XYZ file of N, CA, C and O in Angstrom:
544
model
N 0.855 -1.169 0.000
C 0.000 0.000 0.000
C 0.910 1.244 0.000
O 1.841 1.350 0.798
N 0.582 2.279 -1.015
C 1.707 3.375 -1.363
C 0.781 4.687 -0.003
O -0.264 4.656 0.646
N 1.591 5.374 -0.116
C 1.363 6.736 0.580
C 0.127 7.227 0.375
O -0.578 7.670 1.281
N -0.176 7.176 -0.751
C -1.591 7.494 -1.111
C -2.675 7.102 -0.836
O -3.724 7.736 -0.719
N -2.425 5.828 -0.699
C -3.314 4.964 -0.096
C -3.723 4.535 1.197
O -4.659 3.837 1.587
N -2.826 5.105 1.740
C -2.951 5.070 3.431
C -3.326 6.145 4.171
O -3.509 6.134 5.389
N -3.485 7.412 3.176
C -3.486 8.933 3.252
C -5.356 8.783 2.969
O -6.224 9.260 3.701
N -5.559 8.027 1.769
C -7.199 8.149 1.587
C -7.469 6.828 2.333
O -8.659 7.100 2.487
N -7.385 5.957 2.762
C -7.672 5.289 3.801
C -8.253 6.010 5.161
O -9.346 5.689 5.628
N -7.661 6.719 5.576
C -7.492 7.634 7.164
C -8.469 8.466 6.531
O -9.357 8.650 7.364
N -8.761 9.110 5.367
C -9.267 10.212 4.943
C -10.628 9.828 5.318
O -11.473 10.469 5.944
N -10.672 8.658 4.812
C -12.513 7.872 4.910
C -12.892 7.386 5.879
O -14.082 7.191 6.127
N -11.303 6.906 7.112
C -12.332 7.161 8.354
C -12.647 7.654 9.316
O -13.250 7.322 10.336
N -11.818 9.202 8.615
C -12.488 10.430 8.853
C -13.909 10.786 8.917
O -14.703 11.258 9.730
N -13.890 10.406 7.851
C -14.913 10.734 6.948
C -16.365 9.747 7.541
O -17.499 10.104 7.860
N -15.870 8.733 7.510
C -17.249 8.131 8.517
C -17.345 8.205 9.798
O -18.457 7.832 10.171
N -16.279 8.702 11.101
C -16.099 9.004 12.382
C -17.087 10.392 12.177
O -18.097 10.579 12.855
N -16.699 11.142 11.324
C -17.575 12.672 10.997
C -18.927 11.875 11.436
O -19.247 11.722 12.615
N -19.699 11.373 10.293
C -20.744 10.795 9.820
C -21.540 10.168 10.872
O -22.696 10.466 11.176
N -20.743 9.195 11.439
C -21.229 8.924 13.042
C -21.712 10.086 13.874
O -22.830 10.163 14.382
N -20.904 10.834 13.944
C -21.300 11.820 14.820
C -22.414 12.935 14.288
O -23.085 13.477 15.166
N -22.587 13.207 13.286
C -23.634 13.886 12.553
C -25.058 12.983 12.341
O -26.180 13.485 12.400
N -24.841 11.855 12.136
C -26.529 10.338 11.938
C -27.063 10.021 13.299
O -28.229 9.966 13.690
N -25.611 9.768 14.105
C -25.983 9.354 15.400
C -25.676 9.848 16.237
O -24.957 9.226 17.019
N -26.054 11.257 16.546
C -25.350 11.793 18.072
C -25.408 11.422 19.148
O -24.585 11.864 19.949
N -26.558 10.320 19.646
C -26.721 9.411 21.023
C -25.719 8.221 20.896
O -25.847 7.258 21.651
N -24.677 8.262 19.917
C -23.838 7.229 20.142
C -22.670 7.790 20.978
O -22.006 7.164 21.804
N -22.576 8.709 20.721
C -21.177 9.630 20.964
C -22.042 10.691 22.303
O -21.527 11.808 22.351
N -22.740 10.575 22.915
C -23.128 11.168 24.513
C -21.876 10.743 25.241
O -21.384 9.677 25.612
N -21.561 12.043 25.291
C -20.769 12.564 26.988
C -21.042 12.002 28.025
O -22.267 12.064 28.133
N -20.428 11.251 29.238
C -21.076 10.541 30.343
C -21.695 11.674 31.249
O -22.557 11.292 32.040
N -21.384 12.986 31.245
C -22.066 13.651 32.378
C -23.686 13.998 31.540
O -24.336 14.997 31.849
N -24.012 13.321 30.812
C -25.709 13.110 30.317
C -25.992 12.441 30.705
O -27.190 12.560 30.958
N -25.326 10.997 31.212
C -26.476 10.375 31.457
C -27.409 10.202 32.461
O -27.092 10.573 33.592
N -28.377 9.767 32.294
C -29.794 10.149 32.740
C -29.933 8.621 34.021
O -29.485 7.514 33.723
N -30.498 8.857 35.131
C -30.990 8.461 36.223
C -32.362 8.108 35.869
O -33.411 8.705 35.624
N -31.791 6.456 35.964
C -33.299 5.462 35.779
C -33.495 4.939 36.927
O -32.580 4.925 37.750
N -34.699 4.421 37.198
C -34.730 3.248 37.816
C -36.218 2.548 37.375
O -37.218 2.990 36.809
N -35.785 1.051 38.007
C -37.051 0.262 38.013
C -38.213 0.672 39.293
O -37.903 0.442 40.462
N -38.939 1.007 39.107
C -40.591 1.210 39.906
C -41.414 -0.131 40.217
O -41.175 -1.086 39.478
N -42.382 -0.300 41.262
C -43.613 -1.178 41.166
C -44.479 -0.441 41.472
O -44.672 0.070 42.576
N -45.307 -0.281 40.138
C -46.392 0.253 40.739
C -47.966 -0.168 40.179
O -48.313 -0.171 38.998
N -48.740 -0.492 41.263
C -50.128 -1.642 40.725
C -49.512 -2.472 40.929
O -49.129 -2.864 39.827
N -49.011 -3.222 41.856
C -48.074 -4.382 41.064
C -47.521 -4.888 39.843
O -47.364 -6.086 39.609
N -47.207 -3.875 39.013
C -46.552 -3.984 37.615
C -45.222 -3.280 37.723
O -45.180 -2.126 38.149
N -44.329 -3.813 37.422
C -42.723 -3.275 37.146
C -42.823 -1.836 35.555
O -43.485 -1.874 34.518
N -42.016 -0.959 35.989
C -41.833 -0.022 35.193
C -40.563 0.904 35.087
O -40.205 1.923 35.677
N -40.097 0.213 34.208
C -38.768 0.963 33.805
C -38.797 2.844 33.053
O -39.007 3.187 31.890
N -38.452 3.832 34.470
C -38.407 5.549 34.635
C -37.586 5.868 34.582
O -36.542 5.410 35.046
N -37.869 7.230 33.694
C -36.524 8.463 33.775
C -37.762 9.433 33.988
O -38.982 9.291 33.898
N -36.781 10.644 34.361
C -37.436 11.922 34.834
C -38.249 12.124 33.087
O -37.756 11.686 32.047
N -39.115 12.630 33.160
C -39.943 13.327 31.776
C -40.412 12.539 31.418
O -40.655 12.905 30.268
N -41.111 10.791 31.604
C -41.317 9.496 30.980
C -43.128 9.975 31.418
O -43.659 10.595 32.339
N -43.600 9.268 30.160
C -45.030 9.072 30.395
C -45.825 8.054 30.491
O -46.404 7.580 29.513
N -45.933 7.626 31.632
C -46.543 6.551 31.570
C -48.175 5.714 31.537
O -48.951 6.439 32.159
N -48.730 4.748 31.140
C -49.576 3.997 31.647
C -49.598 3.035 32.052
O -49.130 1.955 31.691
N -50.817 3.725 33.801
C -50.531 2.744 34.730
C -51.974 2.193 34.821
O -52.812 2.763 34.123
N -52.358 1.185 35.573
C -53.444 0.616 36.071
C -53.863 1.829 37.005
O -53.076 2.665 37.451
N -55.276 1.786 37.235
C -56.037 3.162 37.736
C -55.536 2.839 39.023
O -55.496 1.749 39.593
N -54.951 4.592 39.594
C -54.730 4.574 40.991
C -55.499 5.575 41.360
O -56.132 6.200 40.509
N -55.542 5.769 42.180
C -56.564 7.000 43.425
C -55.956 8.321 42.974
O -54.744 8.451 43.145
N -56.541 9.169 42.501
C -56.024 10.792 42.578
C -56.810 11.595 41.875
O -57.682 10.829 41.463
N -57.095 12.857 41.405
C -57.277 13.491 40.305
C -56.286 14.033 39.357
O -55.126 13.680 39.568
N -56.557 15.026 38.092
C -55.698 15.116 37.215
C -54.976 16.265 38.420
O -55.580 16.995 39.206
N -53.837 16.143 38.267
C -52.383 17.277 38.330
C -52.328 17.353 40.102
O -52.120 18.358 40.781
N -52.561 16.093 40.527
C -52.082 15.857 41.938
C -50.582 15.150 41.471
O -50.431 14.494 40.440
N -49.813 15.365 42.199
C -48.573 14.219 42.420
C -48.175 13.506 43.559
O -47.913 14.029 44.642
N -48.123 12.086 43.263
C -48.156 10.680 43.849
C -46.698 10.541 43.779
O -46.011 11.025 42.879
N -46.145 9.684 45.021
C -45.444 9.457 44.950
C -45.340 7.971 45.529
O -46.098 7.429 46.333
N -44.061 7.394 44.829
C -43.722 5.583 44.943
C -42.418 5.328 45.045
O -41.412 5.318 44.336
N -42.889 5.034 46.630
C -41.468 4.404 46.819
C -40.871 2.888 46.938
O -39.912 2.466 47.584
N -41.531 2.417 46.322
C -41.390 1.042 46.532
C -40.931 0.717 44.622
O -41.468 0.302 43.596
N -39.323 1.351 45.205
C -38.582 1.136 44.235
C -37.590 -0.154 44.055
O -36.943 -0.462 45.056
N -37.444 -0.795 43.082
C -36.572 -2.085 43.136
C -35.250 -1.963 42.551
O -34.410 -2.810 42.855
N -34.879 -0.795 41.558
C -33.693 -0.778 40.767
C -33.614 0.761 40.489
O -34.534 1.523 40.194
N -31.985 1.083 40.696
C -31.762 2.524 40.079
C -30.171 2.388 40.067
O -29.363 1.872 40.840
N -30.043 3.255 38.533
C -28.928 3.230 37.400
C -28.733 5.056 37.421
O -29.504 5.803 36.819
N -27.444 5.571 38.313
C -27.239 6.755 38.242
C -25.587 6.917 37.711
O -24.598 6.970 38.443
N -25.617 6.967 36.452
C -24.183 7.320 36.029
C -23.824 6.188 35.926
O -22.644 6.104 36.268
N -24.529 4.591 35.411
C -23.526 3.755 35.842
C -23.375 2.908 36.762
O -23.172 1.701 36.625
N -23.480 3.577 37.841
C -23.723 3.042 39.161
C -25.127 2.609 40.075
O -25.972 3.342 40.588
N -24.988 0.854 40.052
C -26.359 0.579 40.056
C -26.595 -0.102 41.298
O -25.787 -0.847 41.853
N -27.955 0.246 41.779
C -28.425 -0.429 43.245
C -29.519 -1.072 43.087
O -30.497 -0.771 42.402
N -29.269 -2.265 43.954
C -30.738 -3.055 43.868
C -30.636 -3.567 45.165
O -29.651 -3.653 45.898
N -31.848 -3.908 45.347
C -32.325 -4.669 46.714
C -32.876 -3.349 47.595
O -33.395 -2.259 47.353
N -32.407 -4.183 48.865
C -32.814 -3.280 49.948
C -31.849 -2.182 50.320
O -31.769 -1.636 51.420
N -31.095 -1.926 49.198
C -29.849 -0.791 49.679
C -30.639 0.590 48.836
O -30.284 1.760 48.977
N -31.723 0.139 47.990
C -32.471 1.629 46.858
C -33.096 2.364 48.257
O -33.754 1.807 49.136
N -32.696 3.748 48.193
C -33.567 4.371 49.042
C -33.828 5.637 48.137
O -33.532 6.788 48.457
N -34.422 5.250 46.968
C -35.070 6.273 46.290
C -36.427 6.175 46.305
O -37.187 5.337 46.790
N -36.636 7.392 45.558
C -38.521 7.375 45.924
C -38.791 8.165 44.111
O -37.862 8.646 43.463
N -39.962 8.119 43.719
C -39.998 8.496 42.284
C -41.195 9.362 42.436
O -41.993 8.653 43.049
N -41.683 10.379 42.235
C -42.375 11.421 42.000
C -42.814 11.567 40.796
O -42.081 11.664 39.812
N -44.617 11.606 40.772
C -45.395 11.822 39.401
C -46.427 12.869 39.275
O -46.709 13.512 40.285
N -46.986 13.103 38.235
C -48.071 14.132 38.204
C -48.815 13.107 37.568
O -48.205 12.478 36.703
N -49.860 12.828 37.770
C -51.130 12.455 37.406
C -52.053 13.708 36.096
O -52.810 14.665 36.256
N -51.463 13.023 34.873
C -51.939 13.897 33.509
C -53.667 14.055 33.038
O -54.404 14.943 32.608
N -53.763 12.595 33.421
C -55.194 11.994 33.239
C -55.573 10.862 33.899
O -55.236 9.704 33.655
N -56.773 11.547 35.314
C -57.060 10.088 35.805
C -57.400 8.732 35.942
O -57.208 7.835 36.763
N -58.291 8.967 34.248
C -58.895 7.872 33.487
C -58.799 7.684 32.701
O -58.770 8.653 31.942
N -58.667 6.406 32.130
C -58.467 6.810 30.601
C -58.954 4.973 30.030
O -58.507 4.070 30.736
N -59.506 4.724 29.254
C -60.336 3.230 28.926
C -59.223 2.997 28.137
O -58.615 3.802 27.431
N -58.925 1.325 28.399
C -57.728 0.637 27.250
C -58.634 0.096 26.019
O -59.835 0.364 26.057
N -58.424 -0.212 25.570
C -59.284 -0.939 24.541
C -60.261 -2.503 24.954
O -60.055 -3.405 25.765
N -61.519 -2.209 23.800
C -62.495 -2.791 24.624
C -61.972 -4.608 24.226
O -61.668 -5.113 23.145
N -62.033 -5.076 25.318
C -61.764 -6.910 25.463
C -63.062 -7.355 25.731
O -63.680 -6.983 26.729
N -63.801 -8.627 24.368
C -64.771 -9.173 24.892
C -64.246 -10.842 24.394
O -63.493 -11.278 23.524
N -65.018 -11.384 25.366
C -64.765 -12.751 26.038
C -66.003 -13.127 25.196
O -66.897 -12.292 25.328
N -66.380 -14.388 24.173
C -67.218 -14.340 23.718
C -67.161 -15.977 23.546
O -66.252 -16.572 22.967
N -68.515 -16.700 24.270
C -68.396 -18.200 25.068
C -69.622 -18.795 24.001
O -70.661 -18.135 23.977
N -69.550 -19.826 23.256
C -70.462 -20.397 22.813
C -70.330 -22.237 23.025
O -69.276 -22.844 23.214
N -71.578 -22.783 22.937
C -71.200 -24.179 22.635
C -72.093 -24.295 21.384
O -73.083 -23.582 21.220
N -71.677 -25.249 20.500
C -72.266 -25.693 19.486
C -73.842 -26.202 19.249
O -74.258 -26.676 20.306
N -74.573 -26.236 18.475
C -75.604 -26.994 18.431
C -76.298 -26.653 19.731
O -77.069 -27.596 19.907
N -76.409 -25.946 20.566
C -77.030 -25.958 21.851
C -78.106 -24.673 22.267
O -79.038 -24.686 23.071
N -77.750 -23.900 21.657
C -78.216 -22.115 22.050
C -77.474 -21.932 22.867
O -78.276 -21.256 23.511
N -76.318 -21.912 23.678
C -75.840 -21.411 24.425
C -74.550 -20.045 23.712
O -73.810 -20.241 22.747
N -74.607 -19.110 24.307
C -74.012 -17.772 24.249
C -73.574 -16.990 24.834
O -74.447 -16.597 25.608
N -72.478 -16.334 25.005
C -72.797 -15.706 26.171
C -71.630 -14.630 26.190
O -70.516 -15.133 26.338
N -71.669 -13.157 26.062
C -70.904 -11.965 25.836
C -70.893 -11.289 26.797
O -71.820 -10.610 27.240
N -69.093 -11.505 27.494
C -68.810 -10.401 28.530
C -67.570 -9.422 27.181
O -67.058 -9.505 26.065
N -67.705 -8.517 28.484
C -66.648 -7.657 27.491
C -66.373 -6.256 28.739
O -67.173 -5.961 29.627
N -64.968 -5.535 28.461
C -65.128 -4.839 29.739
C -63.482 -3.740 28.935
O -63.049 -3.973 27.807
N -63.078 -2.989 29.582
C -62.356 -1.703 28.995
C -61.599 -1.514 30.321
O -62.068 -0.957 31.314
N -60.387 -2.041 30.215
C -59.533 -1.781 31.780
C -59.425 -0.657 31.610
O -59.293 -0.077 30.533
N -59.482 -0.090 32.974
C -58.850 1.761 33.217
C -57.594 2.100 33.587
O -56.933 1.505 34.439
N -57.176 3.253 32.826
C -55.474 3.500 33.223
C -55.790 4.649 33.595
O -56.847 5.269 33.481
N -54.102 5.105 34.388
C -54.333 6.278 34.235
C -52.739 6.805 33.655
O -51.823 6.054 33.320
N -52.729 8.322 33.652
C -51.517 8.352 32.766
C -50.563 9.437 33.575
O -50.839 10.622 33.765
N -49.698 8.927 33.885
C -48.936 9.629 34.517
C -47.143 10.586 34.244
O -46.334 10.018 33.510
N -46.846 11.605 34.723
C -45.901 11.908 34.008
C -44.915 12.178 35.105
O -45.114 12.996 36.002
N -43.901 11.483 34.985
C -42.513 11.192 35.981
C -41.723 12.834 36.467
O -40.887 13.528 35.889
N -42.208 12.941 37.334
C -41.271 14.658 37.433
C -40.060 14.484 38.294
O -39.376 15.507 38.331
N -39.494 13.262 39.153
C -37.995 13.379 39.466
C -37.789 11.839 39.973
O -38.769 11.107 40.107
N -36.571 11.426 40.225
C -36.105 10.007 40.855
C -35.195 11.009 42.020
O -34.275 11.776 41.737
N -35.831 10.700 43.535
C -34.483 11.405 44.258
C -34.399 10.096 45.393
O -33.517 10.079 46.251
């Protein structure tokens, strides 16, 4: 390989190191970005939070633009540095966006053959929707 060739070699992966950084700028994040997660239970359902996350949850007690808070946290990832068990003593803070809100309608629909028998339940679980305002 002559001079030239080792000169446009480097040139191109220049040229795609550029490219990376211009297509994908969340590849190339700075560590003092990153963002403070953790795992939640809440309803008894697991939910993986960051601050600004919107979630839907199974209907809890509140009206719109009260904030709830849950501490019955199982996992949190700050910089890297991760805790689980009984050493999390974080707590997660929400605003309640919308207290109700219908999931889509589920009907259960029971027949036997040859018999007349029929029989239509059907029902619309309630969420509500909540929006994550801090992990402290």
């Amino acid at each position: 390989m002559n001079s030239y060739n080792r000169q446009l070699a480097k040139d191109i992966k220049k040229h795609y190191k550029l490219q990376i950084l211009v297509d994908f700028p969340y590849l190339c994040r700075p560590k003092f970005l990153e963002i403070m997660l953790a795992v939640v239970k809440i309803a008894g359902q697991q939910f993986k939070v960051k601050a600004g996350d919107n979630l839907y949850v199974p209907h809890i007690e509140g009206k719109t633009g009260d904030t709830v808070e849950f501490s019955d946290v199982l996992l949190t990832d700050n910089a890297g540095t991760i805790v689980t068990g009984t050493n999390v003593k974080a707590t997660v803070t929400a605003e309640i966006v919308s207290d109700l809100i219908k999931g889509d309608k589920v009907i259960a629909f029971k027949m036997k053959r040859r018999k007349g028998f029929r029989k239509k339940h059907g029902h619309r679980t309630q969420y509500t929707q909540l929006k994550v305002t801090g992990i402290a």
